[in-house]
Amino acid sequence: MSKDTLPGLTLCNNAMLRRAARKLGQFYDDVMAPSGLKATQQGLLYQIHIGNEPAMGAIAASLIMDLSALGHTLKPLIRDGYVETFADPDDRRIKRVRLTPQGLVKLDEAMKLWHVAQQRFEDVAGKDKAERLRAALDEIAALDFDLPPAS
Amino acid sequence: MSKDTLPGLTLCNNAMLRRAARKLGQFYDDVMAPSGLKATQQGLLYQIHIGNEPAMGAIAASLIMDLSALGHTLKPLIRDGYVETFADPDDRRIKRVRLTPQGLVKLDEAMKLWHVAQQRFEDVAGKDKAERLRAALDEIAALDFDLPPAS
DNA sequence: CACGAATAGTGGCATATGCCACTAAATGAA
DNA sequence: TTCATTTAGTGGCATATGCCACTATTCGTG
């Protein structure tokens, strides 16, 4: 195939996903900036909030995030006093996570901005389209790419 | 709203996008691992390849990526000898990028793996669904979130 | 009970991305 | 031509994510 007629990056599912994620991330981050939180941090605080003092592993699993990545991401939030951790009394391997009172206040503040971004997105993209998109993304997150065992 | 009935993260467009991106990224990275390249790097090499010695700004724009982020991402590829840069003779502010011969070889190798991942994804997700998804993601990338000027 | 296997996290290292302040180069207007 | 402005990148700093090797616990079994 000649270079001039090569298909663009529009063909790679992964590349398109990342590109859209950068775009949307920049927008949400922008709107949330006044709170001092990135959209990812707001999302993480929210996830912790709706969980029942979730274990790190549980959070990582629901966000489809590497456990160590979660640990790293949590650090600035702990440092800033929004989140605290404690060992599960029944299984000391397990570390549970919860919001501090300040974390709760900050989350409230951030959620207001999140609503603005979310609303703006749905206004621009269309509510139906947004909903269908989220459903499609949720499906992808649930896919199983494992090849069946060779035997 | 009570904590028990709070909606999950399934409602945030941005969070869902990032979550799906992590999932798919892990899969593509996994398949491409034998080449020593991450999916992002393969995508970047490809983008450079199909461009005509593109300027950094042009690459950043088409990937919707911050210019400085592109610079950072390029560094390991330059260090490993896959990519080289040179100043545009007509405008020395502009830095153009091209693959080295080794970069071209590496890209070929990576593309073979990319095809495997891409094919597997489409087998599992469905070809139609994948195509519709990419189209939706492309639309998002093209959206304009700016509010009309206040005046 | 003793010990090997499985589970949950941590820390180090590397890439992915962004923002901001700063520099170099090109441009346009006085 | 001169100088303010705009354009294109760079470097530093910070977060986002992942993998791997390693430690601490718990569990299951002989």
XYZ file of C-alpha atoms (C1' of nucleotides) in Angstrom:
362
model
C 0.000 0.000 0.000
C 1.310 3.395 -0.885
C 2.025 5.871 1.818
C -0.403 8.425 0.440
C -3.359 6.135 0.698
C -2.592 4.661 4.081
C -5.547 4.726 6.411
C -5.201 7.135 9.284
C -5.238 6.234 12.918
C -9.004 6.191 12.657
C -8.801 2.446 12.228
C -7.258 1.488 15.530
C -9.805 0.957 18.254
C -7.254 1.530 20.944
C -5.783 4.669 19.416
C -9.210 6.168 18.909
C -10.141 5.395 22.468
C -7.040 7.063 23.845
C -7.462 10.051 21.603
C -11.047 10.578 22.708
C -9.966 10.060 26.308
C -7.353 12.803 25.979
C -9.922 15.150 24.501
C -12.589 14.481 27.076
C -10.056 14.418 29.879
C -8.831 17.860 28.957
C -12.393 19.150 28.979
C -13.422 17.616 32.297
C -10.123 18.585 33.920
C -10.612 22.092 32.702
C -14.049 22.412 34.227
C -12.940 20.805 37.483
C -9.778 22.855 37.796
C -11.269 25.362 40.282
C -11.646 22.517 42.788
C -7.983 21.673 42.539
C -8.834 18.091 41.618
C -8.304 16.352 38.319
C -11.253 14.475 36.906
C -9.489 11.215 37.689
C -9.134 12.207 41.316
C -12.753 13.238 41.587
C -13.719 9.915 40.093
C -11.558 8.070 42.563
C -12.921 9.978 45.553
C -16.414 9.255 44.314
C -15.661 5.578 43.919
C -14.345 5.458 47.471
C -17.364 7.375 48.698
C -19.945 5.057 47.213
C -18.040 2.018 48.386
C -18.316 0.841 51.949
C -14.764 1.514 53.071
C -13.674 -0.486 50.057
C -10.479 -2.495 49.983
C -7.839 -1.290 47.560
C -8.229 -4.427 45.503
C -11.965 -3.853 45.190
C -11.473 -0.300 43.973
C -8.822 -1.363 41.502
C -11.068 -4.107 40.181
C -14.076 -1.887 39.638
C -11.963 0.742 37.919
C -10.055 -1.904 35.936
C -6.882 -0.381 37.232
C -3.655 -2.001 38.273
C -3.470 -2.296 42.043
C -0.118 -0.587 42.241
C -1.355 2.182 39.956
C -4.186 2.750 42.374
C -1.698 2.956 45.202
C 0.280 5.596 43.354
C -2.814 7.585 42.433
C -4.006 7.516 46.000
C -0.834 9.062 47.378
C -1.475 12.704 46.526
C -5.014 12.368 47.880
C -3.705 10.971 51.161
C -0.987 13.596 51.305
C -3.613 16.323 50.855
C -5.765 14.838 53.594
C -8.749 13.790 51.505
C -8.387 10.070 52.017
C -7.160 7.737 54.738
C -6.472 4.039 54.866
C -6.610 1.414 57.585
C -6.000 -2.286 57.832
C -8.994 -4.568 57.835
C -9.177 -6.001 61.364
C -10.231 -9.417 60.092
C -7.515 -9.736 57.467
C -4.511 -7.585 57.920
C -3.426 -8.059 54.347
C -6.392 -5.959 53.298
C -6.137 -2.197 53.366
C -9.400 -0.322 53.335
C -9.903 3.219 52.163
C -12.274 5.974 53.229
C -12.734 9.704 52.763
C -11.782 12.073 55.537
C -14.266 14.806 56.469
C -12.236 17.198 54.352
C -12.319 14.681 51.545
C -16.076 14.617 51.723
C -16.253 18.399 51.554
C -13.862 18.446 48.617
C -15.837 15.762 46.840
C -19.030 17.783 47.225
C -17.290 20.779 45.760
C -15.898 18.733 42.889
C -19.213 17.039 42.157
C -20.811 20.412 41.503
C -18.229 21.085 38.844
C -18.542 17.556 37.544
C -22.241 18.145 36.957
C -21.398 21.212 34.934
C -18.978 19.288 32.741
C -21.282 16.317 32.417
C -24.203 18.542 31.472
C -22.163 20.491 28.980
C -20.945 17.276 27.397
C -24.437 15.937 27.041
C -25.653 19.212 25.611
C -22.963 19.165 22.969
C -22.889 15.452 22.206
C -26.526 14.673 22.748
C -27.973 12.867 25.730
C -28.897 9.741 23.817
C -25.571 9.491 22.131
C -23.787 9.935 25.428
C -25.808 7.206 27.021
C -25.196 4.828 24.146
C -21.531 5.633 24.259
C -21.287 4.859 27.961
C -23.086 1.590 27.388
C -20.686 0.667 24.605
C -17.699 1.552 26.761
C -19.076 -0.506 29.595
C -19.381 -3.458 27.248
C -15.796 -3.096 26.167
C -14.685 -2.989 29.761
C -16.502 -6.268 30.291
C -15.070 -8.109 27.306
C -12.926 -11.173 27.731
C -10.058 -11.272 25.269
C -8.549 -14.506 26.496
C -8.088 -17.122 23.859
C -9.663 -20.443 24.738
C -7.096 -22.855 26.193
C -5.057 -24.514 23.449
C -5.811 -28.055 24.602
C -29.511 10.726 47.936
C -28.586 7.851 50.138
C -25.251 6.233 49.779
C -26.733 2.831 49.030
C -28.601 4.027 45.998
C -25.875 6.220 44.551
C -25.297 5.562 40.889
C -21.971 3.957 40.095
C -19.267 5.429 37.983
C -21.222 4.194 34.978
C -22.698 7.636 34.659
C -19.581 9.654 34.023
C -18.677 9.804 30.370
C -15.090 10.646 31.151
C -14.647 7.931 33.765
C -16.141 5.312 31.489
C -13.883 6.385 28.673
C -10.782 6.150 30.825
C -11.836 2.818 32.220
C -12.385 1.334 28.776
C -9.088 2.848 27.653
C -7.258 1.123 30.501
C -8.876 -2.165 29.609
C -8.191 -1.972 25.919
C -4.748 -0.531 26.489
C -3.814 -3.491 28.641
C -4.991 -5.858 25.939
C -3.229 -4.169 23.035
C -0.060 -3.672 25.088
C -0.134 -7.303 25.973
C -0.331 -8.452 22.392
C 2.338 -5.998 21.274
C 4.710 -6.773 24.100
C 6.900 -9.125 22.017
C 7.857 -6.149 19.843
C 9.059 -4.195 22.854
C 6.716 -1.350 21.956
C 3.664 -0.162 23.823
C 0.519 0.332 21.786
C 0.905 4.074 22.207
C 4.388 3.954 20.767
C 3.309 1.851 17.821
C 0.518 4.329 17.202
C 2.944 7.206 17.318
C 5.427 5.547 14.956
C 2.561 4.838 12.598
C 1.374 8.397 12.737
C 4.857 9.608 11.924
C 5.117 7.079 9.139
C 1.946 8.083 7.351
C 2.773 11.760 7.735
C 5.210 13.396 5.394
C 7.974 14.157 7.853
C 5.330 15.814 9.974
C 6.059 18.725 12.274
C 5.669 18.044 15.968
C 2.769 20.421 16.158
C 0.987 18.593 13.359
C 1.377 15.251 15.070
C 0.206 16.649 18.383
C -2.818 18.191 16.714
C -3.916 15.056 14.937
C -3.506 13.001 18.090
C -5.137 15.708 20.217
C -2.128 15.580 22.440
C -0.313 18.346 24.252
C 2.787 19.388 22.338
C 5.035 18.948 25.322
C 3.509 15.553 26.033
C 4.396 14.535 22.513
C 7.939 15.710 23.093
C 8.196 13.563 26.213
C 6.676 10.533 24.519
C 9.046 10.861 21.617
C 12.145 10.742 23.800
C 12.359 6.993 24.405
C 11.752 6.394 20.690
C 14.574 8.729 19.766
C 16.807 7.222 22.439
C 16.139 3.759 21.017
C 16.923 4.934 17.514
C 13.499 4.518 15.951
C 12.861 8.180 15.275
C 14.886 11.246 14.418
C 14.094 14.919 14.202
C 15.415 17.792 12.137
C 14.676 21.465 11.814
C 12.559 22.588 8.903
C 14.907 24.505 6.596
C 12.229 27.065 5.751
C 11.199 27.785 9.315
C 13.677 26.857 11.975
C 11.083 27.007 14.705
C 9.542 23.901 13.218
C 10.968 20.521 14.104
C 10.065 17.693 11.777
C 10.026 14.030 12.667
C 10.734 10.889 10.659
C 11.372 7.205 11.237
C 14.891 5.859 10.988
C 15.420 2.678 8.955
C 15.386 0.731 12.207
C 12.211 2.520 13.164
C 10.617 1.363 9.950
C 11.636 -2.225 10.600
C 10.330 -2.028 14.148
C 7.067 -0.529 12.957
C 6.587 -3.384 10.496
C 7.151 -5.850 13.283
C 4.754 -4.035 15.576
C 2.084 -3.709 12.905
C 1.916 -7.472 12.553
C 1.125 -7.736 16.238
C -1.247 -4.825 15.999
C -3.224 -6.700 13.363
C -3.504 -9.639 15.725
C -4.839 -7.465 18.533
C -7.140 -5.544 16.243
C -8.533 -8.741 14.739
C -9.029 -10.338 18.117
C -10.827 -7.259 19.362
C -13.159 -7.240 16.405
C -13.829 -10.946 16.782
C -14.788 -10.506 20.402
C -16.602 -7.189 20.173
C -18.075 -7.558 16.727
C -16.876 -5.811 13.603
C -19.905 -3.571 13.280
C -19.858 -2.570 16.874
C -16.171 -1.773 16.680
C -16.690 0.396 13.660
C -19.572 2.244 15.247
C -17.532 2.729 18.360
C -14.624 4.226 16.449
C -16.999 6.554 14.658
C -18.502 7.669 17.949
C -15.067 8.242 19.431
C -14.046 10.238 16.402
C -17.097 12.418 16.835
C -16.214 13.059 20.441
C -12.716 14.004 19.466
C -14.193 16.538 17.069
C -16.609 18.156 19.497
C -16.291 21.771 20.483
C -17.037 22.350 24.141
C -16.407 26.072 24.136
C -19.237 28.139 25.425
C -20.324 30.866 23.031
C -18.759 34.203 23.978
C -20.650 35.878 26.807
C -21.143 39.158 24.951
C 1.546 -27.606 64.043
C 4.734 -26.770 59.949
C 5.108 -25.440 55.303
C 4.131 -24.442 50.547
C 0.615 -21.849 47.792
C -2.375 -18.084 47.195
C -3.693 -13.204 48.286
C -3.092 -8.090 49.076
C -0.099 -4.390 48.917
C 4.406 -1.699 48.427
C 8.358 0.378 46.048
C 11.132 1.103 42.199
C 11.365 2.066 37.497
C 9.397 3.474 33.020
C 6.100 5.411 29.956
C 1.876 8.623 29.134
C 0.097 13.229 29.579
C -0.623 17.969 30.990
C 0.448 22.730 32.544
C 3.476 26.538 32.981
C 7.375 29.419 32.309
C 10.873 30.316 29.113
C 13.601 30.592 24.586
C 14.135 30.967 19.695
C 12.399 32.276 15.341
C 9.282 34.429 12.188
C 5.833 38.188 11.349
C 3.622 42.406 11.047
C 3.212 47.144 11.753
C 5.291 51.737 12.834
C 14.748 48.493 10.132
C 12.910 47.876 14.961
C 10.130 46.048 18.221
C 5.891 43.951 20.066
C 3.376 39.819 19.039
C 2.618 35.279 17.670
C 4.240 30.631 16.809
C 6.829 26.187 17.843
C 9.274 23.706 21.050
C 11.829 22.633 25.516
C 12.394 21.557 30.442
C 10.707 21.107 34.931
C 7.241 19.409 37.811
C 3.122 16.601 38.840
C -0.276 13.155 38.138
C -1.804 8.626 35.678
C -0.746 3.863 34.833
C 1.653 -0.492 34.387
C 4.986 -4.257 35.326
C 7.994 -6.705 38.281
C 10.191 -8.205 42.398
C 9.483 -8.488 47.159
C 7.056 -8.643 51.880
C 3.379 -9.707 54.931
C -0.680 -12.526 55.823
C -3.731 -16.064 55.472
C -5.006 -20.671 54.027
C -5.008 -25.380 53.066
C -2.840 -29.809 53.853
C -0.141 -33.399 55.462
